[in-house]
CSV table of C-alpha atoms and ligand atoms in Angstrom, one decimal:
chain,number,residue,atom,x,y,z
A,1,MET,CA,-9.7,16.6,3.7
A,2,THR,CA,-6.9,16.3,1.7
A,3,GLU,CA,-7.2,15.6,-2.2
A,4,LEU,CA,-5.7,12.2,-3.0
A,5,GLN,CA,-3.5,12.2,-6.3
A,6,SER,CA,-1.5,9.1,-6.0
A,7,LEU,CA,-2.3,6.3,-4.0
A,8,CYS,CA,0.1,3.2,-3.2
A,9,VAL,CA,-1.2,0.0,-3.5
A,10,TYR,CA,1.1,-3.1,-1.3
A,11,CYS,CA,-0.6,-6.4,-2.8
A,12,GLY,CA,0.6,-10.1,-3.4
A,13,SER,CA,2.2,-11.2,-6.5
A,14,SER,CA,0.8,-14.7,-6.2
A,15,SER,CA,-2.3,-15.3,-9.0
A,16,ASP,CA,-2.7,-18.6,-7.2
A,17,VAL,CA,-5.3,-17.3,-5.1
A,18,ASP,CA,-9.0,-16.9,-4.5
A,19,PRO,CA,-10.4,-15.1,-7.7
A,20,VAL,CA,-12.5,-12.7,-5.5
A,21,HIS,CA,-8.9,-11.3,-4.5
A,22,LEU,CA,-8.0,-10.8,-8.2
A,23,ASP,CA,-11.8,-9.2,-9.0
A,24,ASN,CA,-11.4,-7.0,-6.1
A,25,ALA,CA,-7.9,-5.9,-7.3
A,26,ARG,CA,-9.3,-4.8,-10.6
A,27,ALA,CA,-12.1,-3.5,-9.0
A,28,LEU,CA,-9.9,-0.9,-7.2
A,29,GLY,CA,-7.6,-0.1,-10.3
A,30,ARG,CA,-10.7,0.7,-11.8
A,31,MET,CA,-12.3,3.1,-9.3
A,32,ALA,CA,-8.6,4.5,-9.0
A,33,ALA,CA,-9.0,6.2,-12.8
A,34,GLU,CA,-12.6,6.8,-12.6
A,35,ARG,CA,-11.6,8.9,-9.9
A,36,GLY,CA,-8.7,10.1,-11.5
A,37,VAL,CA,-6.1,9.0,-8.8
A,38,GLY,CA,-3.0,7.7,-9.6
A,39,ILE,CA,-1.6,4.0,-8.9
A,40,VAL,CA,1.7,3.4,-7.3
A,41,PHE,CA,2.9,0.1,-7.3
A,42,GLY,CA,5.6,-2.3,-7.1
A,43,GLY,CA,6.0,-2.3,-11.0
A,44,GLY,CA,5.2,-6.0,-11.1
A,45,ARG,CA,3.3,-7.8,-13.7
A,46,VAL,CA,2.2,-10.5,-11.5
A,47,GLY,CA,-0.4,-11.5,-9.4
A,48,LEU,CA,-2.7,-9.2,-7.8
A,49,MET,CA,-0.3,-6.1,-8.7
A,50,GLY,CA,-0.8,-7.3,-12.8
A,51,VAL,CA,-4.1,-7.4,-12.6
A,52,LEU,CA,-4.8,-3.8,-10.7
A,53,ALA,CA,-2.3,-2.1,-13.1
A,54,ASP,CA,-4.4,-3.5,-15.8
A,55,ALA,CA,-7.2,-2.5,-14.5
A,56,CYS,CA,-6.8,1.2,-13.8
A,57,MET,CA,-4.8,1.6,-17.2
A,58,ALA,CA,-7.8,0.0,-19.2
A,59,ALA,CA,-9.8,2.5,-17.8
A,60,GLY,CA,-8.2,5.6,-19.1
A,61,GLY,CA,-6.2,5.7,-15.1
A,62,ARG,CA,-2.3,6.4,-14.5
A,63,VAL,CA,-0.4,3.9,-13.1
A,64,ILE,CA,3.5,4.2,-11.7
A,65,GLY,CA,5.7,0.8,-11.8
A,66,ILE,CA,8.9,1.0,-8.7
A,67,ILE,CA,10.9,-2.2,-9.5
A,68,PRO,CA,13.9,-3.0,-8.6
A,69,ARG,CA,16.4,-3.8,-11.2
A,70,ASP,CA,17.2,-7.4,-10.2
A,71,LEU,CA,13.6,-7.9,-9.5
A,72,ASP,CA,12.3,-7.1,-13.3
A,73,ASP,CA,12.9,-10.5,-14.5
A,74,ARG,CA,11.0,-12.5,-11.7
A,75,GLU,CA,8.1,-10.2,-11.1
A,76,VAL,CA,7.9,-9.3,-15.3
A,77,GLY,CA,8.0,-5.7,-14.9
A,78,HIS,CA,4.8,-4.2,-16.5
A,79,ARG,CA,5.9,-2.2,-19.5
A,80,ASP,CA,2.3,-1.2,-20.4
A,81,VAL,CA,1.9,1.2,-17.8
A,82,SER,CA,2.2,5.1,-17.5
A,83,GLU,CA,5.8,4.9,-16.0
A,84,LEU,CA,8.0,2.5,-14.9
A,85,GLU,CA,10.8,3.3,-12.6
A,86,ILE,CA,14.0,1.0,-12.8
A,87,VAL,CA,15.7,1.2,-9.5
A,88,ASP,CA,19.2,-0.3,-8.2
A,89,SER,CA,17.4,-2.0,-4.6
A,90,MET,CA,14.7,-2.5,-2.8
A,91,HIS,CA,15.1,-0.2,0.0
A,92,VAL,CA,15.2,2.6,-3.1
A,93,ARG,CA,12.2,1.1,-4.5
A,94,LYS,CA,9.9,1.3,-1.0
A,95,MET,CA,11.5,5.2,-0.4
A,96,ARG,CA,10.2,6.4,-4.1
A,97,MET,CA,7.1,4.5,-3.3
A,98,PHE,CA,6.8,6.3,-0.2
A,99,HIS,CA,7.6,9.6,-1.5
A,100,ARG,CA,5.7,9.3,-4.8
A,101,SER,CA,2.2,8.3,-3.0
A,102,ASP,CA,-0.5,11.0,-1.0
A,103,ALA,CA,-1.9,7.9,0.8
A,104,PHE,CA,-1.3,3.7,1.4
A,105,CYS,CA,-2.9,0.5,0.8
A,106,VAL,CA,-2.7,-2.4,2.0
A,107,LEU,CA,-4.9,-5.4,-0.3
A,108,PRO,CA,-4.1,-9.2,0.5
A,109,GLY,CA,-0.6,-10.3,-0.1
A,110,GLY,CA,2.2,-12.3,1.2
A,111,LEU,CA,5.7,-11.9,3.1
A,112,GLY,CA,6.8,-8.9,0.9
A,113,THR,CA,3.1,-6.9,1.3
A,114,LEU,CA,3.9,-7.4,5.2
A,115,ASP,CA,7.0,-5.9,4.8
A,116,GLU,CA,5.7,-2.7,3.1
A,117,ALA,CA,2.4,-2.5,5.1
A,118,PHE,CA,4.5,-2.7,8.3
A,119,GLU,CA,7.3,-0.3,7.2
A,120,ILE,CA,5.0,2.3,6.5
A,121,ILE,CA,3.1,1.9,9.5
A,122,THR,CA,5.7,1.9,11.9
A,123,TRP,CA,7.3,5.1,10.0
A,124,ARG,CA,3.9,7.2,10.8
A,125,GLN,CA,4.3,5.4,14.5
A,126,LEU,CA,7.7,7.3,15.0
A,127,GLY,CA,5.8,10.8,13.7
A,128,PHE,CA,8.4,10.6,9.9
A,129,HIS,CA,5.0,10.9,8.0
A,130,ASP,CA,1.5,11.3,8.8
A,131,LYS,CA,-0.1,10.1,5.2
A,132,PRO,CA,-2.9,8.1,5.7
A,133,ILE,CA,-3.1,4.2,5.7
A,134,VAL,CA,-5.7,2.0,4.7
A,135,LEU,CA,-5.7,-1.8,5.2
A,136,PHE,CA,-8.5,-3.3,2.7
A,137,ASN,CA,-9.4,-6.9,4.8
A,138,LEU,CA,-11.2,-8.1,2.0
A,139,ALA,CA,-13.4,-11.2,3.0
A,140,GLY,CA,-11.1,-11.1,6.5
A,141,TYR,CA,-8.1,-11.9,5.4
A,142,TRP,CA,-6.7,-9.8,7.3
A,143,ASN,CA,-8.7,-10.9,10.4
A,144,PRO,CA,-5.1,-13.3,11.7
A,145,LEU,CA,-3.2,-10.1,11.9
A,146,LEU,CA,-5.6,-7.9,13.1
A,147,ALA,CA,-6.3,-10.7,16.1
A,148,LEU,CA,-2.0,-10.5,16.6
A,149,ILE,CA,-2.0,-6.8,16.7
A,150,ASP,CA,-4.9,-6.8,19.5
A,151,HIS,CA,-2.9,-9.4,21.6
A,152,GLN,CA,-0.1,-7.5,21.2
A,153,ILE,CA,-1.7,-4.3,22.7
A,154,ALA,CA,-2.9,-6.9,25.6
A,155,GLU,CA,0.3,-7.7,26.1
A,156,GLY,CA,1.5,-4.3,26.4
A,157,TYR,CA,3.8,-4.4,23.3
A,158,VAL,CA,1.8,-2.3,21.6
A,159,ARG,CA,0.3,1.4,22.7
A,160,PRO,CA,-3.8,1.3,22.4
A,161,GLN,CA,-3.9,4.3,20.4
A,162,HIS,CA,-1.2,2.8,17.6
A,163,ARG,CA,-4.6,0.6,16.1
A,164,ASP,CA,-5.3,3.8,14.7
A,165,LEU,CA,-2.1,4.9,12.7
A,166,PHE,CA,-4.1,2.6,10.0
A,167,GLU,CA,-7.9,2.5,9.3
A,168,VAL,CA,-10.0,-1.1,8.1
A,169,VAL,CA,-12.4,-1.7,5.5
A,170,GLU,CA,-13.5,-4.2,3.8
A,171,ALA,CA,-14.9,-3.0,0.4
A,172,PRO,CA,-12.8,-1.1,-2.8
A,173,GLU,CA,-14.7,1.8,-2.6
A,174,ALA,CA,-14.5,2.6,1.1
A,175,VAL,CA,-11.0,2.8,0.5
A,176,PHE,CA,-11.1,6.2,-1.2
A,177,GLU,CA,-13.6,7.0,1.5
A,178,ALA,CA,-11.2,6.7,4.1
A,179,VAL,CA,-8.6,8.5,3.2
A,180,ALA,CA,-11.2,11.1,1.7
A,181,ARG,CA,-11.8,11.4,5.7
A,182,ALA,CA,-8.4,11.8,7.1
A,183,ARG,CA,-7.3,14.9,8.2
A,184,PRO,CA,-4.0,16.7,7.0
A,185,PRO,CA,-1.6,16.2,9.4
A,186,ALA,CA,-1.7,19.3,12.4
A,187,LYS,CA,1.9,19.3,12.2
A,188,PRO,CA,4.3,18.7,9.2
A,189,ALA,CA,6.1,15.0,9.6
A,190,ARG,CA,9.4,14.5,9.7
A,191,THR,CA,10.2,13.2,6.7
A,192,GLU,CA,13.9,14.7,6.5
A,193,ARG,CA,14.6,11.8,8.7
A,194,LEU,CA,13.7,9.1,6.7
B,201,LIG,P1,4.3,-10.7,-1.5
B,201,LIG,O1,3.3,-10.5,-0.5
B,201,LIG,O2,5.5,-11.5,-1.2
B,201,LIG,O3,3.8,-11.5,-2.6
B,201,LIG,O4,4.9,-9.4,-2.7
B,201,LIG,C1,4.7,-8.2,-2.9
B,201,LIG,C2,5.9,-6.9,-3.2
B,201,LIG,O5,6.3,-7.6,-2.1
B,201,LIG,C3,6.6,-8.0,-4.3
B,201,LIG,O6,6.8,-6.7,-5.7
B,201,LIG,C4,7.9,-8.0,-3.8
B,201,LIG,O7,9.2,-7.8,-4.2
B,201,LIG,C5,8.2,-7.2,-2.8
B,201,LIG,N1,8.7,-7.4,-1.5
B,201,LIG,C6,9.3,-8.5,-1.2
B,201,LIG,N2,10.0,-8.5,0.1
B,201,LIG,C7,10.2,-7.4,0.4
B,201,LIG,C8,10.9,-6.5,1.2
B,201,LIG,N3,11.8,-7.1,1.9
B,201,LIG,N4,10.7,-5.5,1.5
B,201,LIG,C9,10.0,-4.1,0.0
B,201,LIG,N5,8.9,-5.1,-1.0
B,201,LIG,C10,9.3,-6.8,-1.2
Protein backbone atom coordinates (compact mmCIF):
# COMPACT_ATOMS: atom_id res chain seq x y z
CA MET A 1 0.00 0.00 0.00
CA THR A 2 1.34 3.46 -0.86
CA GLU A 3 1.01 6.36 1.56
CA LEU A 4 -1.11 9.00 -0.09
CA GLN A 5 0.33 12.49 0.29
CA SER A 6 -1.19 14.44 -2.59
CA LEU A 7 -4.47 13.73 -4.31
CA CYS A 8 -5.20 15.47 -7.58
CA VAL A 9 -8.89 16.25 -7.98
CA TYR A 10 -10.40 17.00 -11.39
CA CYS A 11 -13.86 18.51 -11.17
CA GLY A 12 -16.30 20.94 -12.73
CA SER A 13 -15.92 24.69 -12.80
CA SER A 14 -19.69 25.23 -12.86
CA SER A 15 -21.61 26.19 -9.71
CA ASP A 16 -24.99 25.87 -11.39
CA VAL A 17 -25.28 22.19 -10.53
CA ASP A 18 -27.06 19.87 -8.11
CA PRO A 19 -26.18 21.14 -4.60
CA VAL A 20 -25.45 17.53 -3.63
CA HIS A 21 -22.43 17.67 -5.94
CA LEU A 22 -21.13 20.78 -4.19
CA ASP A 23 -21.71 19.11 -0.80
CA ASN A 24 -19.72 16.07 -1.86
CA ALA A 25 -16.86 18.19 -3.18
CA ARG A 26 -16.80 19.92 0.23
CA ALA A 27 -16.85 16.56 2.02
CA LEU A 28 -13.93 15.31 -0.06
CA GLY A 29 -11.92 18.44 0.74
CA ARG A 30 -12.61 18.13 4.46
CA MET A 31 -11.79 14.42 4.50
CA ALA A 32 -8.50 15.05 2.72
CA ALA A 33 -7.56 17.57 5.41
CA GLU A 34 -8.53 15.14 8.18
CA ARG A 35 -6.33 12.46 6.63
CA GLY A 36 -3.35 14.75 6.08
CA VAL A 37 -3.72 14.39 2.31
CA GLY A 38 -2.91 17.49 0.27
CA ILE A 39 -5.21 18.47 -2.58
CA VAL A 40 -3.85 19.38 -6.00
CA PHE A 41 -6.45 21.04 -8.22
CA GLY A 42 -6.92 23.42 -11.14
CA GLY A 43 -6.62 26.51 -8.97
CA GLY A 44 -9.98 28.14 -9.69
CA ARG A 45 -12.39 29.61 -7.17
CA VAL A 46 -15.41 28.63 -9.26
CA GLY A 47 -17.69 25.58 -9.12
CA LEU A 48 -16.79 22.34 -7.40
CA MET A 49 -13.15 23.41 -7.60
CA GLY A 50 -13.73 26.36 -5.32
CA VAL A 51 -15.82 24.62 -2.67
CA LEU A 52 -13.41 21.67 -2.57
CA ALA A 53 -10.45 23.98 -1.96
CA ASP A 54 -12.31 26.12 0.60
CA ALA A 55 -13.45 23.10 2.59
CA CYS A 56 -9.99 21.57 2.66
CA MET A 57 -8.40 24.88 3.75
CA ALA A 58 -11.11 25.46 6.40
CA ALA A 59 -10.36 22.05 7.88
CA GLY A 60 -6.65 22.89 8.15
CA GLY A 61 -5.56 21.05 5.00
CA ARG A 62 -3.00 21.77 2.30
CA VAL A 63 -4.20 22.87 -1.14
CA ILE A 64 -2.10 23.46 -4.23
CA GLY A 65 -3.76 25.16 -7.18
CA ILE A 66 -2.23 25.18 -10.66
CA ILE A 67 -3.75 27.57 -13.17
CA PRO A 68 -2.69 28.89 -16.57
CA ARG A 69 -2.11 32.67 -16.67
CA ASP A 70 -4.81 33.05 -19.35
CA LEU A 71 -7.45 31.40 -17.15
CA ASP A 72 -6.57 33.26 -13.97
CA ASP A 73 -9.35 35.80 -14.62
CA ARG A 74 -11.98 33.49 -16.05
CA GLU A 75 -11.70 30.78 -13.40
CA VAL A 76 -10.87 33.32 -10.67
CA GLY A 77 -7.51 32.05 -9.49
CA HIS A 78 -7.89 31.06 -5.84
CA ARG A 79 -5.50 33.15 -3.72
CA ASP A 80 -6.59 31.69 -0.36
CA VAL A 81 -4.91 28.34 -0.83
CA SER A 82 -1.57 27.04 0.46
CA GLU A 83 0.06 27.63 -2.92
CA LEU A 84 -1.15 28.89 -6.30
CA GLU A 85 1.14 28.03 -9.20
CA ILE A 86 0.51 30.26 -12.22
CA VAL A 87 1.79 28.56 -15.35
CA ASP A 88 2.13 29.48 -19.01
CA SER A 89 -0.23 27.01 -20.66
CA MET A 90 -2.86 24.33 -20.21
CA HIS A 91 -0.30 21.67 -21.09
CA VAL A 92 2.06 22.83 -18.36
CA ARG A 93 -0.86 22.90 -15.92
CA LYS A 94 -1.77 19.29 -16.64
CA MET A 95 1.85 18.17 -16.42
CA ARG A 96 2.42 19.99 -13.11
CA MET A 97 -0.81 18.52 -11.69
CA PHE A 98 0.40 15.08 -12.73
CA HIS A 99 3.88 15.44 -11.24
CA ARG A 100 2.69 16.92 -7.94
CA SER A 101 0.15 14.14 -7.23
CA ASP A 102 0.30 10.50 -6.07
CA ALA A 103 -3.23 9.65 -7.17
CA PHE A 104 -6.17 11.14 -9.09
CA CYS A 105 -9.85 11.52 -8.40
CA VAL A 106 -12.46 12.53 -10.95
CA LEU A 107 -15.56 14.25 -9.58
CA PRO A 108 -18.53 15.32 -11.67
CA GLY A 109 -17.53 17.92 -14.20
CA GLY A 110 -17.86 19.10 -17.77
CA LEU A 111 -15.75 18.88 -20.90
CA GLY A 112 -12.58 20.11 -19.18
CA THR A 113 -12.93 17.43 -16.52
CA LEU A 114 -13.40 14.79 -19.22
CA ASP A 115 -10.25 15.95 -21.00
CA GLU A 116 -8.21 15.83 -17.79
CA ALA A 117 -9.63 12.45 -16.76
CA PHE A 118 -9.01 10.77 -20.09
CA GLU A 119 -5.53 12.12 -20.42
CA ILE A 120 -4.52 10.60 -17.09
CA ILE A 121 -6.36 7.33 -17.86
CA THR A 122 -4.79 6.97 -21.30
CA TRP A 123 -1.33 7.81 -19.94
CA ARG A 124 -1.82 4.88 -17.56
CA GLN A 125 -3.07 2.68 -20.39
CA LEU A 126 0.15 3.43 -22.26
CA GLY A 127 2.26 2.64 -19.19
CA PHE A 128 3.53 6.20 -18.73
CA HIS A 129 2.55 6.04 -15.06
CA ASP A 130 0.93 3.70 -12.56
CA LYS A 131 -0.69 6.10 -10.13
CA PRO A 132 -4.19 5.15 -8.90
CA ILE A 133 -7.19 6.81 -10.58
CA VAL A 134 -10.61 6.91 -8.92
CA LEU A 135 -13.82 7.92 -10.65
CA PHE A 136 -16.28 9.32 -8.11
CA ASN A 137 -19.60 8.26 -9.65
CA LEU A 138 -21.63 10.58 -7.47
CA ALA A 139 -25.35 9.79 -7.67
CA GLY A 140 -24.70 7.93 -10.92
CA TYR A 141 -23.39 11.05 -12.66
CA TRP A 142 -20.84 9.08 -14.69
CA ASN A 143 -23.15 6.15 -15.59
CA PRO A 144 -23.49 7.27 -19.25
CA LEU A 145 -19.69 7.42 -19.52
CA LEU A 146 -19.32 3.94 -18.02
CA ALA A 147 -21.95 2.67 -20.46
CA LEU A 148 -20.00 4.22 -23.34
CA ILE A 149 -16.80 2.47 -22.21
CA ASP A 150 -18.68 -0.86 -21.95
CA HIS A 151 -19.91 -0.23 -25.50
CA GLN A 152 -16.34 0.45 -26.65
CA ILE A 153 -15.25 -2.83 -25.07
CA ALA A 154 -18.14 -4.72 -26.69
CA GLU A 155 -17.21 -3.25 -30.08
CA GLY A 156 -13.56 -4.21 -29.66
CA TYR A 157 -12.10 -0.70 -29.38
CA VAL A 158 -11.09 -0.95 -25.74
CA ARG A 159 -9.49 -4.00 -24.17
CA PRO A 160 -11.60 -5.44 -21.32
CA GLN A 161 -8.68 -5.22 -18.88
CA HIS A 162 -8.43 -1.48 -19.50
CA ARG A 163 -11.73 -1.09 -17.64
CA ASP A 164 -9.52 -1.57 -14.56
CA LEU A 165 -7.35 1.47 -15.26
CA PHE A 166 -9.57 3.34 -12.82
CA GLU A 167 -11.73 2.35 -9.88
CA VAL A 168 -15.32 3.53 -9.55
CA VAL A 169 -16.60 4.63 -6.11
CA GLU A 170 -19.80 6.24 -4.93
CA ALA A 171 -18.89 8.08 -1.72
CA PRO A 172 -16.13 10.51 -0.75
CA GLU A 173 -14.56 8.29 1.93
CA ALA A 174 -14.39 5.47 -0.64
CA VAL A 175 -11.98 7.59 -2.71
CA PHE A 176 -9.32 7.25 0.00
CA GLU A 177 -10.10 3.55 0.52
CA ALA A 178 -9.66 2.88 -3.20
CA VAL A 179 -6.30 4.65 -3.28
CA ALA A 180 -5.17 2.76 -0.16
CA ARG A 181 -6.05 -0.56 -1.85
CA ALA A 182 -4.02 0.25 -4.93
CA ARG A 183 -0.80 -1.70 -5.20
CA PRO A 184 2.52 0.04 -5.71
CA PRO A 185 3.73 -0.46 -9.28
CA ALA A 186 5.57 -3.73 -9.93
CA LYS A 187 7.92 -1.92 -12.25
CA PRO A 188 8.70 1.78 -12.49
CA ALA A 189 6.43 3.73 -14.80
CA ARG A 190 7.98 5.35 -17.87
CA THR A 191 7.28 8.89 -16.76
CA GLU A 192 10.36 10.12 -18.60
CA ARG A 193 8.33 9.72 -21.81
CA LEU A 194 5.79 12.33 -20.73
P1 LIG B 1 -15.12 21.86 -16.80
O1 LIG B 1 -15.21 20.42 -16.42
O2 LIG B 1 -15.34 22.11 -18.26
O3 LIG B 1 -15.94 22.73 -15.90
O4 LIG B 1 -13.61 22.28 -16.56
C1 LIG B 1 -12.93 21.87 -15.38
C2 LIG B 1 -11.51 22.33 -15.45
O5 LIG B 1 -10.91 21.73 -16.59
C3 LIG B 1 -11.33 23.83 -15.60
O6 LIG B 1 -10.32 24.25 -14.70
C4 LIG B 1 -10.85 23.98 -17.02
O7 LIG B 1 -9.91 25.03 -17.14
C5 LIG B 1 -10.14 22.70 -17.25
N1 LIG B 1 -10.07 22.42 -18.68
C6 LIG B 1 -10.89 22.82 -19.67
N2 LIG B 1 -10.47 22.40 -20.86
C7 LIG B 1 -9.33 21.72 -20.64
C8 LIG B 1 -8.38 21.07 -21.45
N3 LIG B 1 -8.50 20.97 -22.76
N4 LIG B 1 -7.32 20.51 -20.84
C9 LIG B 1 -7.20 20.59 -19.51
N5 LIG B 1 -8.04 21.18 -18.69
C10 LIG B 1 -9.09 21.74 -19.24
